Coordinates of C-alpha atoms in Angstrom, one line a residue:
Chain G
M1 CA -1.8 -5.4 44.9
A2 CA -1.8 -3.2 47.9
G3 CA -3.2 0.3 47.6
L4 CA -4.3 0.1 44.0
E5 CA -8.0 -0.4 43.7
L6 CA -8.6 -1.6 40.2
L7 CA -12.4 -1.5 40.6
S8 CA -14.0 0.9 42.9
D9 CA -17.0 0.2 45.1
Q10 CA -19.2 2.2 42.7
G11 CA -18.0 -0.1 39.9
Y12 CA -15.6 2.3 38.1
R13 CA -12.1 1.5 37.0
L14 CA -8.9 3.5 37.6
D15 CA -9.4 5.8 34.7
G16 CA -13.1 6.2 35.4
R17 CA -14.3 3.8 32.8
K18 CA -17.1 1.2 33.4
P19 CA -15.9 -2.5 33.2
S20 CA -17.1 -3.0 29.7
E21 CA -16.1 0.4 28.3
L22 CA -13.4 0.8 25.6
R23 CA -10.9 3.6 25.5
K24 CA -11.2 6.3 22.9
V25 CA -10.1 5.1 19.5
Q26 CA -8.8 7.3 16.7
A27 CA -7.4 6.0 13.5
R28 CA -6.2 7.2 10.1
M29 CA -5.4 5.3 6.9
G30 CA -2.9 6.0 4.1
I31 CA -0.4 8.2 6.0
F32 CA 2.7 7.3 4.0
T33 CA 3.0 7.6 0.3
R34 CA 5.8 5.3 -0.4
A35 CA 4.4 2.2 1.4
D36 CA 1.7 0.1 -0.2
G37 CA -0.5 0.6 2.8
S38 CA -0.2 2.4 6.2
A39 CA -2.3 3.2 9.2
Y40 CA -2.0 4.9 12.6
I41 CA -4.2 4.1 15.6
E42 CA -4.6 5.5 19.0
Q43 CA -6.4 3.5 21.7
G44 CA -6.4 5.7 24.7
N45 CA -2.7 6.3 25.4
T46 CA -1.5 3.4 23.3
K47 CA -0.3 4.6 19.9
A48 CA 0.7 2.3 17.1
L49 CA 1.9 2.7 13.5
A50 CA 1.6 -0.1 10.9
V51 CA 3.1 -0.2 7.4
V52 CA 2.5 -2.9 4.7
Y53 CA 4.6 -3.6 1.7
G54 CA 3.6 -6.1 -0.9
P55 CA 2.7 -8.5 -2.2
H56 CA 6.1 -8.5 -3.8
E57 CA 8.8 -11.0 -4.9
V58 CA 10.4 -12.8 -2.0
R59 CA 13.6 -11.0 -1.2
G60 CA 16.5 -12.4 0.9
S61 CA 16.5 -16.1 1.2
R62 CA 14.7 -17.7 -1.8
S63 CA 14.0 -20.8 0.3
K64 CA 11.2 -19.1 2.1
T65 CA 9.1 -19.0 -1.1
L66 CA 5.8 -21.0 -0.9
H67 CA 4.4 -22.3 -4.1
D68 CA 0.8 -22.2 -3.2
R69 CA 0.4 -19.0 -1.2
A70 CA 2.1 -15.9 0.0
V71 CA 4.6 -15.6 2.8
I72 CA 3.6 -13.2 5.5
N73 CA 6.5 -11.5 7.3
C74 CA 5.8 -9.5 10.4
Q75 CA 8.0 -7.3 12.5
Y76 CA 6.9 -5.8 15.8
S77 CA 8.9 -3.1 17.4
M78 CA 8.6 -0.6 20.2
A79 CA 10.0 2.8 20.0
T80 CA 12.7 3.4 22.6
F81 CA 10.7 6.2 24.1
S82 CA 7.4 4.2 24.2
T83 CA 7.6 3.0 27.8
A84 CA 8.2 4.7 31.1
E85 CA 11.7 3.2 31.3
R86 CA 13.7 3.8 28.1
K87 CA 14.1 0.6 26.1
R88 CA 17.6 -0.4 24.9
R89 CA 16.6 -2.5 21.8
P90 CA 13.6 -1.4 19.8
H91 CA 13.1 -4.9 18.4
G92 CA 14.7 -8.4 18.3
D93 CA 14.3 -9.2 21.9
R94 CA 12.4 -12.3 23.0
K95 CA 9.1 -10.5 23.8
S96 CA 9.1 -8.7 20.4
S97 CA 9.9 -11.9 18.5
E98 CA 7.0 -13.6 20.2
M99 CA 4.7 -10.7 19.3
S100 CA 5.9 -10.8 15.7
L101 CA 5.0 -14.5 15.6
H102 CA 1.6 -13.9 17.0
L103 CA 0.9 -11.2 14.5
K104 CA 2.0 -13.5 11.7
Q105 CA -0.4 -16.2 12.9
T106 CA -3.2 -13.7 13.2
F107 CA -2.9 -12.4 9.7
E108 CA -2.3 -15.8 8.1
A109 CA -5.7 -16.6 9.3
A110 CA -7.3 -13.5 7.8
I111 CA -5.5 -12.7 4.5
L112 CA -6.4 -14.7 1.4
T113 CA -2.7 -15.7 0.9
Q114 CA -3.5 -18.4 -1.7
L115 CA -4.2 -15.7 -4.3
Y116 CA -0.5 -14.7 -4.3
P117 CA 1.7 -17.7 -4.8
R118 CA 5.5 -17.2 -4.5
S119 CA 5.0 -13.6 -3.1
Q120 CA 5.7 -12.0 0.2
I121 CA 3.7 -9.5 2.3
D122 CA 5.6 -7.5 4.8
I123 CA 3.8 -6.1 7.8
Y124 CA 5.8 -3.7 10.1
V125 CA 4.2 -2.4 13.3
K126 CA 5.7 0.0 15.7
I127 CA 4.4 1.0 19.1
L128 CA 5.0 4.7 19.6
Q129 CA 3.5 4.9 23.1
S130 CA 2.7 1.9 25.2
D131 CA -0.2 1.9 27.8
G132 CA -1.4 -1.6 27.7
G133 CA -3.1 -3.6 24.9
N134 CA -0.1 -3.4 22.6
Y135 CA -1.0 -6.5 20.8
S136 CA -4.6 -5.3 20.1
A137 CA -3.4 -1.9 19.0
C138 CA -0.9 -3.6 16.6
V139 CA -3.5 -5.9 15.1
N140 CA -6.1 -3.1 14.6
A141 CA -3.5 -0.8 13.0
A142 CA -2.2 -3.7 10.8
T143 CA -5.7 -4.5 9.7
L144 CA -6.3 -1.0 8.5
A145 CA -2.9 -0.9 6.7
V146 CA -3.6 -4.2 5.0
I147 CA -7.0 -2.9 3.8
D148 CA -5.2 0.3 2.6
A149 CA -2.8 -1.7 0.6
G150 CA -5.7 -3.4 -1.2
I151 CA -4.7 -6.9 -0.1
P152 CA -7.7 -9.3 0.0
I153 CA -8.7 -10.1 3.5
R154 CA -11.7 -12.3 4.8
D155 CA -12.9 -9.7 7.3
Y156 CA -11.5 -7.1 9.6
V157 CA -9.3 -8.6 12.4
C158 CA -10.2 -6.8 15.6
A159 CA -8.3 -7.4 18.7
C160 CA -9.0 -6.5 22.3
S161 CA -7.6 -7.5 25.7
A162 CA -9.7 -8.5 28.8
G163 CA -9.0 -9.2 32.4
F164 CA -10.9 -10.4 35.5
V165 CA -11.0 -8.4 38.7
E166 CA -13.3 -9.0 41.6
D167 CA -15.7 -11.3 39.7
T168 CA -16.0 -8.7 37.0
P169 CA -14.5 -9.0 33.5
L170 CA -12.7 -5.8 32.4
V171 CA -12.1 -5.0 28.7
D172 CA -9.4 -3.0 27.0
L173 CA -6.9 -3.0 29.9
C174 CA -4.6 -0.1 30.4
H175 CA -1.1 -0.6 31.7
A176 CA -1.9 -0.5 35.4
E177 CA -4.7 -3.0 35.0
E178 CA -2.6 -5.3 32.8
T179 CA 0.2 -5.4 35.4
G180 CA -2.0 -5.3 38.5
S181 CA -4.9 -7.6 37.7
G182 CA -2.9 -10.8 37.3
T183 CA -4.5 -12.3 34.3
A184 CA -4.9 -10.8 30.8
V185 CA -6.5 -12.4 27.8
A186 CA -5.8 -11.1 24.3
L187 CA -8.3 -12.0 21.7
A188 CA -8.2 -11.4 17.9
L189 CA -11.6 -11.9 16.2
L190 CA -13.0 -11.9 12.7
P191 CA -16.3 -10.2 13.9
R192 CA -18.7 -11.1 11.1
G193 CA -18.1 -14.8 11.2
G194 CA -17.2 -14.8 14.9
Q195 CA -14.0 -16.8 14.2
I196 CA -11.1 -16.5 16.6
A197 CA -7.8 -15.7 14.9
L198 CA -5.7 -15.7 18.1
L199 CA -6.4 -16.2 21.8
Q200 CA -3.7 -15.8 24.3
M201 CA -3.6 -15.9 28.1
D202 CA -0.6 -15.1 30.1
A203 CA -1.6 -16.2 33.7
R204 CA -4.0 -18.6 35.3
L205 CA -7.7 -18.1 35.4
H206 CA -10.4 -20.3 36.9
Q207 CA -12.3 -22.3 34.3
D208 CA -15.6 -20.9 35.4
H209 CA -14.4 -17.4 34.8
L210 CA -13.2 -18.0 31.3
D211 CA -16.6 -17.8 29.6
P212 CA -17.6 -14.4 31.0
V213 CA -14.1 -13.0 30.1
M214 CA -14.3 -14.4 26.6
E215 CA -17.8 -13.0 26.2
A216 CA -16.7 -9.6 27.3
A217 CA -13.7 -9.6 25.0
M218 CA -15.7 -10.7 22.0
T219 CA -18.3 -8.0 22.6
A220 CA -15.5 -5.4 22.8
C221 CA -13.9 -6.7 19.6
R222 CA -17.2 -6.4 17.8
S223 CA -17.6 -2.7 18.9
L224 CA -14.0 -2.1 17.9
G225 CA -14.9 -3.6 14.5
Q226 CA -17.6 -1.0 14.1
V227 CA -15.1 1.8 14.9
L228 CA -12.7 0.5 12.3
D229 CA -15.5 0.0 9.8
G230 CA -16.3 3.7 10.2
V231 CA -12.7 4.7 9.6
V232 CA -12.4 2.6 6.4
R233 CA -15.7 3.8 5.0
Q234 CA -14.8 7.4 5.7
H235 CA -11.5 7.0 3.9
L236 CA -13.1 5.2 1.0
Q237 CA -15.6 8.0 0.6
E238 CA -13.0 10.7 0.7
V239 CA -10.6 9.1 -1.8
S240 CA -13.4 8.1 -4.2
I241 CA -14.7 11.6 -4.3
L242 CA -11.2 13.0 -5.1
T243 CA -10.5 10.5 -7.9
G244 CA -14.1 10.3 -9.2
E245 CA -14.3 13.7 -10.9
Chain E
M1 CA 20.1 25.2 4.3
A2 CA 17.0 26.8 5.5
V3 CA 14.4 24.3 6.8
D4 CA 10.8 25.0 6.5
M5 CA 9.0 24.2 9.8
R6 CA 5.3 24.4 10.5
L7 CA 2.9 23.6 13.3
P8 CA 0.4 20.8 13.0
A9 CA -2.8 21.9 11.4
V10 CA -6.3 20.5 11.3
R11 CA -6.8 18.2 8.4
K12 CA -9.2 19.7 5.8
Q13 CA -12.5 17.8 5.4
V14 CA -13.1 16.6 1.9
P15 CA -16.5 18.1 0.8
S16 CA -19.0 15.4 0.1
F17 CA -20.8 15.7 -3.2
S18 CA -24.0 14.0 -4.0
E19 CA -22.6 12.1 -7.0
A20 CA -20.4 10.0 -4.7
Q21 CA -23.5 8.2 -3.4
E22 CA -24.2 6.6 -6.8
K23 CA -21.1 4.5 -6.4
H24 CA -21.4 1.1 -4.7
L25 CA -18.6 1.1 -2.1
V26 CA -17.8 -1.9 -0.1
V27 CA -15.4 -2.9 2.7
P28 CA -13.9 -6.3 3.3
G29 CA -16.5 -8.7 4.7
D30 CA -19.4 -6.9 3.1
V31 CA -21.9 -9.2 1.5
I32 CA -22.4 -8.0 -2.1
T33 CA -25.1 -10.4 -3.1
T34 CA -26.7 -13.6 -1.9
D35 CA -27.9 -14.4 -5.4
V36 CA -26.1 -17.5 -6.7
G37 CA -26.5 -16.5 -10.3
F38 CA -23.4 -14.2 -10.3
M39 CA -19.8 -15.0 -11.1
R40 CA -17.0 -14.3 -8.6
G41 CA -14.4 -11.8 -9.9
H42 CA -11.3 -10.2 -8.4
G43 CA -11.6 -8.7 -4.9
T44 CA -14.4 -11.1 -3.9
Y45 CA -14.8 -14.5 -2.3
M46 CA -17.5 -17.0 -1.6
D47 CA -18.5 -17.2 2.1
E48 CA -21.1 -19.9 2.6
E49 CA -22.9 -19.2 -0.8
K50 CA -22.7 -15.5 -0.2
L51 CA -20.6 -13.3 -2.5
T52 CA -18.4 -11.3 -0.2
A53 CA -16.0 -8.4 -0.8
S54 CA -12.4 -9.0 0.2
V55 CA -11.0 -5.5 -0.5
A56 CA -12.2 -2.0 0.2
G57 CA -13.3 -0.4 -3.1
E58 CA -15.9 0.1 -5.7
V59 CA -18.1 -2.7 -7.1
E60 CA -17.9 -3.2 -10.8
R61 CA -20.5 -5.3 -12.6
V62 CA -20.0 -6.7 -16.1
N63 CA -23.1 -8.7 -17.0
K64 CA -22.9 -11.6 -14.4
L65 CA -19.4 -10.9 -13.3
I66 CA -18.9 -9.0 -10.1
C67 CA -15.5 -7.5 -9.2
V68 CA -14.3 -5.1 -6.5
Q69 CA -11.7 -2.6 -7.7
P70 CA -9.6 -1.5 -4.7
L71 CA -8.6 2.1 -4.4
K72 CA -4.9 1.3 -4.3
T73 CA -3.1 -1.8 -5.2
R74 CA 0.0 -3.3 -6.8
F75 CA 0.2 -3.2 -10.6
N76 CA -1.9 -5.8 -12.3
G77 CA -0.4 -5.9 -15.8
E78 CA -2.3 -6.5 -19.0
V79 CA -0.9 -7.2 -22.4
G80 CA 0.2 -4.0 -24.2
D81 CA 0.7 -2.0 -21.0
V82 CA 3.8 0.3 -21.1
V83 CA 5.9 -0.1 -18.0
V84 CA 9.0 1.4 -16.5
G85 CA 11.1 -0.9 -14.4
R86 CA 14.4 -1.6 -12.8
I87 CA 16.6 -4.6 -13.4
T88 CA 17.1 -6.6 -10.2
E89 CA 18.8 -9.7 -11.5
V90 CA 20.6 -11.0 -14.6
Q91 CA 19.9 -14.7 -15.1
L92 CA 20.6 -17.2 -17.9
K93 CA 18.9 -15.8 -21.0
R94 CA 16.7 -13.4 -19.1
W95 CA 16.6 -10.4 -16.9
K96 CA 14.4 -10.0 -13.8
V97 CA 12.7 -6.6 -13.7
E98 CA 11.0 -4.9 -10.7
T99 CA 7.8 -3.3 -12.0
N100 CA 5.8 -2.7 -8.9
S101 CA 3.8 -5.8 -9.6
R102 CA 3.4 -8.7 -7.2
L103 CA 6.1 -10.8 -8.7
D104 CA 9.2 -9.6 -10.6
S105 CA 8.7 -9.4 -14.4
V106 CA 10.8 -11.3 -16.9
L107 CA 12.6 -9.8 -19.9
L108 CA 13.8 -12.6 -22.1
L109 CA 17.0 -12.1 -24.1
S110 CA 15.0 -13.1 -27.2
S111 CA 12.5 -10.3 -26.7
V112 CA 15.0 -7.4 -26.7
N113 CA 16.3 -5.6 -29.8
L114 CA 20.0 -6.1 -29.8
P115 CA 22.3 -3.7 -31.6
G116 CA 22.9 -4.8 -35.2
G117 CA 19.6 -5.5 -36.8
E118 CA 16.3 -7.0 -36.1
L119 CA 16.8 -10.5 -37.3
R120 CA 19.8 -11.8 -35.5
R121 CA 20.2 -15.1 -33.8
R122 CA 20.9 -14.9 -30.1
S123 CA 24.2 -16.7 -29.8
V124 CA 26.1 -17.9 -26.7
E125 CA 28.2 -14.7 -26.9
D126 CA 25.1 -12.7 -26.5
E127 CA 24.2 -14.6 -23.3
L128 CA 27.7 -13.9 -22.0
T129 CA 27.5 -10.2 -22.7
M130 CA 24.0 -9.7 -21.3
R131 CA 25.4 -7.6 -18.5
D132 CA 26.9 -5.2 -21.0
Y133 CA 23.4 -4.3 -22.3
L134 CA 21.5 -4.2 -19.0
Q135 CA 22.9 -4.7 -15.6
E136 CA 21.4 -4.7 -12.1
G137 CA 20.0 -1.3 -11.2
D138 CA 19.4 -0.1 -14.8
L139 CA 16.1 1.4 -15.6
I140 CA 14.2 0.3 -18.7
S141 CA 10.9 1.1 -20.4
A142 CA 9.1 -1.9 -21.9
E143 CA 5.8 -3.3 -23.0
V144 CA 3.9 -6.2 -21.4
Q145 CA 4.1 -9.1 -23.9
S146 CA 2.2 -11.8 -21.9
V147 CA 1.0 -12.6 -18.5
F148 CA 2.0 -16.0 -16.9
S149 CA -0.5 -18.1 -15.0
D150 CA 0.9 -17.0 -11.6
G151 CA 0.5 -13.3 -12.5
A152 CA 4.1 -12.6 -13.4
L153 CA 4.6 -10.5 -16.5
S154 CA 6.8 -11.1 -19.5
L155 CA 8.1 -7.9 -21.1
H156 CA 9.5 -7.0 -24.5
T157 CA 11.5 -4.1 -25.8
R158 CA 11.1 -4.9 -29.5
S159 CA 10.6 -1.3 -30.6
L160 CA 13.0 1.6 -30.8
K161 CA 10.9 3.6 -28.3
Y162 CA 11.5 1.1 -25.6
G163 CA 14.9 0.2 -24.0
K164 CA 17.3 1.4 -21.5
L165 CA 16.7 4.8 -19.9
G166 CA 19.5 7.3 -19.6
Q167 CA 19.4 10.6 -17.8
G168 CA 16.2 11.6 -16.1
V169 CA 14.1 11.5 -13.0
L170 CA 11.9 8.6 -11.8
V171 CA 8.7 9.4 -9.9
Q172 CA 6.7 6.6 -8.3
V173 CA 3.0 7.0 -7.8
S174 CA 0.1 4.6 -7.3
P175 CA -0.7 2.6 -10.5
S176 CA -4.3 3.5 -10.2
L177 CA -3.5 7.2 -10.7
V178 CA -2.1 6.7 -14.3
K179 CA -4.9 7.1 -16.8
R180 CA -4.9 4.5 -19.6
Q181 CA -4.4 6.2 -23.0
K182 CA -3.5 5.5 -26.6
T183 CA 0.1 6.6 -26.0
H184 CA 2.1 6.8 -22.9
F185 CA 5.1 8.6 -24.4
H186 CA 4.7 12.3 -24.7
N187 CA 7.0 15.1 -25.7
L188 CA 5.5 17.9 -23.5
M189 CA 5.4 21.4 -24.8
C190 CA 7.4 22.7 -21.9
G191 CA 10.6 21.1 -23.2
A192 CA 10.8 17.7 -21.5
S193 CA 9.5 14.3 -22.3
I194 CA 7.5 11.9 -20.1
I195 CA 6.9 8.2 -20.0
L196 CA 3.8 7.5 -18.0
G197 CA 4.2 3.8 -17.1
N198 CA 1.0 2.0 -16.4
N199 CA 2.7 0.6 -13.3
G200 CA 2.8 4.0 -11.7
Y201 CA 6.5 4.6 -12.5
I202 CA 6.9 7.8 -14.4
W203 CA 10.1 8.7 -16.2
L204 CA 10.9 12.4 -16.9
Y205 CA 13.7 13.1 -19.3
P206 CA 15.0 15.9 -21.6
T207 CA 13.5 15.6 -25.1
P208 CA 16.0 13.6 -27.1
G209 CA 17.4 14.8 -30.4
Q210 CA 18.2 12.4 -33.2
Q211 CA 17.8 8.7 -32.4
D212 CA 20.6 6.4 -33.3
E213 CA 19.2 3.5 -35.3
E214 CA 22.1 1.2 -34.7
A215 CA 22.0 1.3 -30.9
G216 CA 18.6 -0.4 -30.8
G217 CA 17.5 1.6 -27.8
Y218 CA 20.5 0.8 -25.7
Y219 CA 22.4 4.1 -26.4
T220 CA 22.5 6.4 -23.4
S221 CA 23.7 9.9 -23.8
L222 CA 26.0 11.1 -21.0
E223 CA 26.2 14.7 -22.2
P224 CA 25.5 17.3 -19.4
I225 CA 21.9 18.5 -19.4
S226 CA 21.4 22.2 -19.5
L227 CA 20.2 24.0 -16.3
A228 CA 17.0 25.1 -18.1
D229 CA 16.1 21.5 -18.9
R230 CA 16.9 20.3 -15.4
E231 CA 14.6 23.0 -14.0
V232 CA 11.8 22.0 -16.2
I233 CA 12.2 18.4 -15.2
S234 CA 12.3 19.2 -11.5
R235 CA 9.2 21.4 -11.8
L236 CA 7.4 18.5 -13.6
R237 CA 8.4 16.1 -10.9
N238 CA 7.0 18.3 -8.1
C239 CA 3.8 18.9 -10.1
I240 CA 3.3 15.1 -10.5
L241 CA 3.8 14.6 -6.8
A242 CA 1.3 17.4 -6.1
L243 CA -1.3 15.8 -8.4
A244 CA -0.7 12.4 -6.9
A245 CA -1.1 13.7 -3.3
H246 CA -4.5 15.1 -4.3
K247 CA -5.4 12.0 -6.3
V248 CA -5.8 13.6 -9.7
L249 CA -5.5 11.2 -12.6
L250 CA -2.2 11.6 -14.5
Y251 CA -2.1 12.0 -18.2
D252 CA -0.4 14.5 -20.6
T253 CA -3.0 17.2 -20.3
S254 CA -3.3 17.1 -16.5
V255 CA 0.5 17.2 -16.1
L256 CA 0.8 20.1 -18.5
Y257 CA -2.0 22.1 -16.9
C258 CA -0.5 21.6 -13.5
Y259 CA 2.9 22.7 -14.9
E260 CA 1.4 25.8 -16.3
S261 CA -0.5 26.7 -13.1
S262 CA 2.7 26.1 -11.0
K263 CA 4.6 28.8 -13.1
P264 CA 4.1 31.7 -10.6
H265 CA 5.7 29.6 -7.8
K266 CA 9.3 28.6 -7.2
I267 CA 10.0 25.0 -7.9
K268 CA 10.8 24.2 -4.3
N269 CA 7.6 25.8 -3.0
I270 CA 5.3 23.6 -5.1
L271 CA 5.4 20.8 -2.5
K272 CA 4.2 23.1 0.3
P273 CA 0.7 22.1 1.3
E274 CA -1.0 25.4 0.6
V275 CA 0.7 25.9 -2.8
M276 CA 0.0 22.4 -3.7
E277 CA -3.7 22.8 -3.0
E278 CA -3.9 26.0 -5.0
I279 CA -2.3 24.7 -8.1
V280 CA -4.2 21.4 -8.0
M281 CA -7.4 23.3 -7.6
E282 CA -6.5 25.4 -10.6
T283 CA -5.7 22.3 -12.6
R284 CA -8.9 20.6 -11.7
Q285 CA -10.8 23.7 -12.8
R286 CA -9.1 23.8 -16.2
L287 CA -9.6 20.1 -16.7
L288 CA -13.3 20.5 -16.0
E289 CA -13.6 23.5 -18.4
Q290 CA -11.9 21.4 -21.1
V291 CA -14.4 18.6 -20.6
G292 CA -17.5 20.8 -20.4

C-alpha cells in the first residue's frame, strides 16, 4: 500500500505499538440483569457486547434438539454505527452469518455441552465499534458472558489476530493493519491446554512464515487469557463479598 | 412524563474484607486437586487425571466429593422446592411449565387438584377441558415432585396453597439469591403476601381473604385491588429489585426490613442508585444486628 507505512524503521507500528504488543483491554461482567450472562469488552477501539441465555428448552423448531448434548446458537451482529460507513443491515448478511458460524464452532469446542441434553444455549454478540479484530473481541466477550452465566466450560477461550509485515509478525491488528497488510490470521485458543479452537486465514501466506505468525498469535492469546482471568477473579471476589455476609 | 437523566459515574469499588480470603474461589480451567482420591461433583471435570473447575465459583467439599457452586446459574430443582412458573404448552395429559430451569418442567394432569374433591378419576373429559383450568401464559405456583434423569422437573399442585395465580406482580431474580427456608409463603405485615419461589421467581399479591375450598386452587379473583394494596405491592417490588441489585439474600425478614427502610422515599425513587444503596445499607445493618 502506498504511503502507509505499517512498520516504521524504528520498529513501531501505526499506533505506536511494538509488533508483539496488545491494545489496552478493559472488560466487565454481569452488565445486564435479565440475561443469564453478559459481558462487555474494549480492545483498543474495538468494543463488543455479549449476552448469553440458557441453557433452556429448545424454542422454535423442535427438530434442532440434540439428545446427547446442548445446541449452541450464536448470532453475530454489528451496530449500524460501528463502522466508518454506516451499515444498512446490522446482521444477516453473508459476512455476519459466517462469523456466527465461526463463533458457534469455537464455543462448541469449549463448552461442556454434553451436560445439558435437549437444551439450547444462545450467545448473542454485538460489535458496538469496529477497529479490527472483531472476531477476537467477540470471542473474548462471549467467554466472559458464558462464565458469568455459570455454564461449564473447559477453559477460557481467548482469541487474537495476527498479521505479517516486513518479515515481522504483528499481533492484535487494528483496522488499518487488517486492511493494509494483506494477510490476517485469527486464532482462538484454550490457553491452559494449548488447544486451538479455531484458526482462520483470509489471504495467502508463505509456509515458512506461518510458524512465526502462529507463535506470535498464541503468545498474544495467552497474555489476553491472563487479562480475562484477572477480570473474572475480580468479579468473583466482589460478588462473593456481597453475598457472603 | 419527566425522565430522570444522569451522567456516567465512576463505579464504586467493593471494599474487600479479610473474611473473603477464607473462601476457595476458582475460575474455569483451575486445577482444584491432582489427588485421585476425590470424587468429581458438579462444576468440575477430569482433565488428564486432574480435577479441574469448569465454572467460576466457590469450591464446596463434602467428605470426598468436590463441587464448584457457580455464583449465578439456572435453577437446579430439588424435590420439595417451591416454584413459580408460567405455562408454555398444553399437551396430552400434561402442561409444560417454564420455571427458569434448563428444561421446561412438566405438570401432569394427575398431579393437580381438580375442582370437586381430592379423589376423583381423571376422565377423558378432564383431558379435553385442560385448557379451561390452565392455559398458555398462566402463572402457577407448585412444588417439585421429582426430578427426571435429564434434569427436567415434575411438578405437583396437590395442596390448596398451590395452583393458579391471580392478580399480582412477578419479579424475576437470580435463583441463588432466594434463601432456602421452611416456608416460602409469607403474609407480610405490611399488607401483602409473597411467594418466594426457589427458582428466583417471586410473586407479590394482596393478602387473600377466605379461600374457596371447592375451587381447589383454581379460583382467581378479578375484583379491583385497592390503591393502597397496589402501592404496597409496587414498593415491595422495587425493594426486591434493590436487594437483588446489591446481592442481598431474599427471605421474609430481609424483604420486610428493606420495605421499612424504604418508607421515607417515594416508590418510584427506590430504584435510583443512591437511594437504593442507602436503603440496602440500612437493611444489611438491621439484619446484622438481628443476627448478633
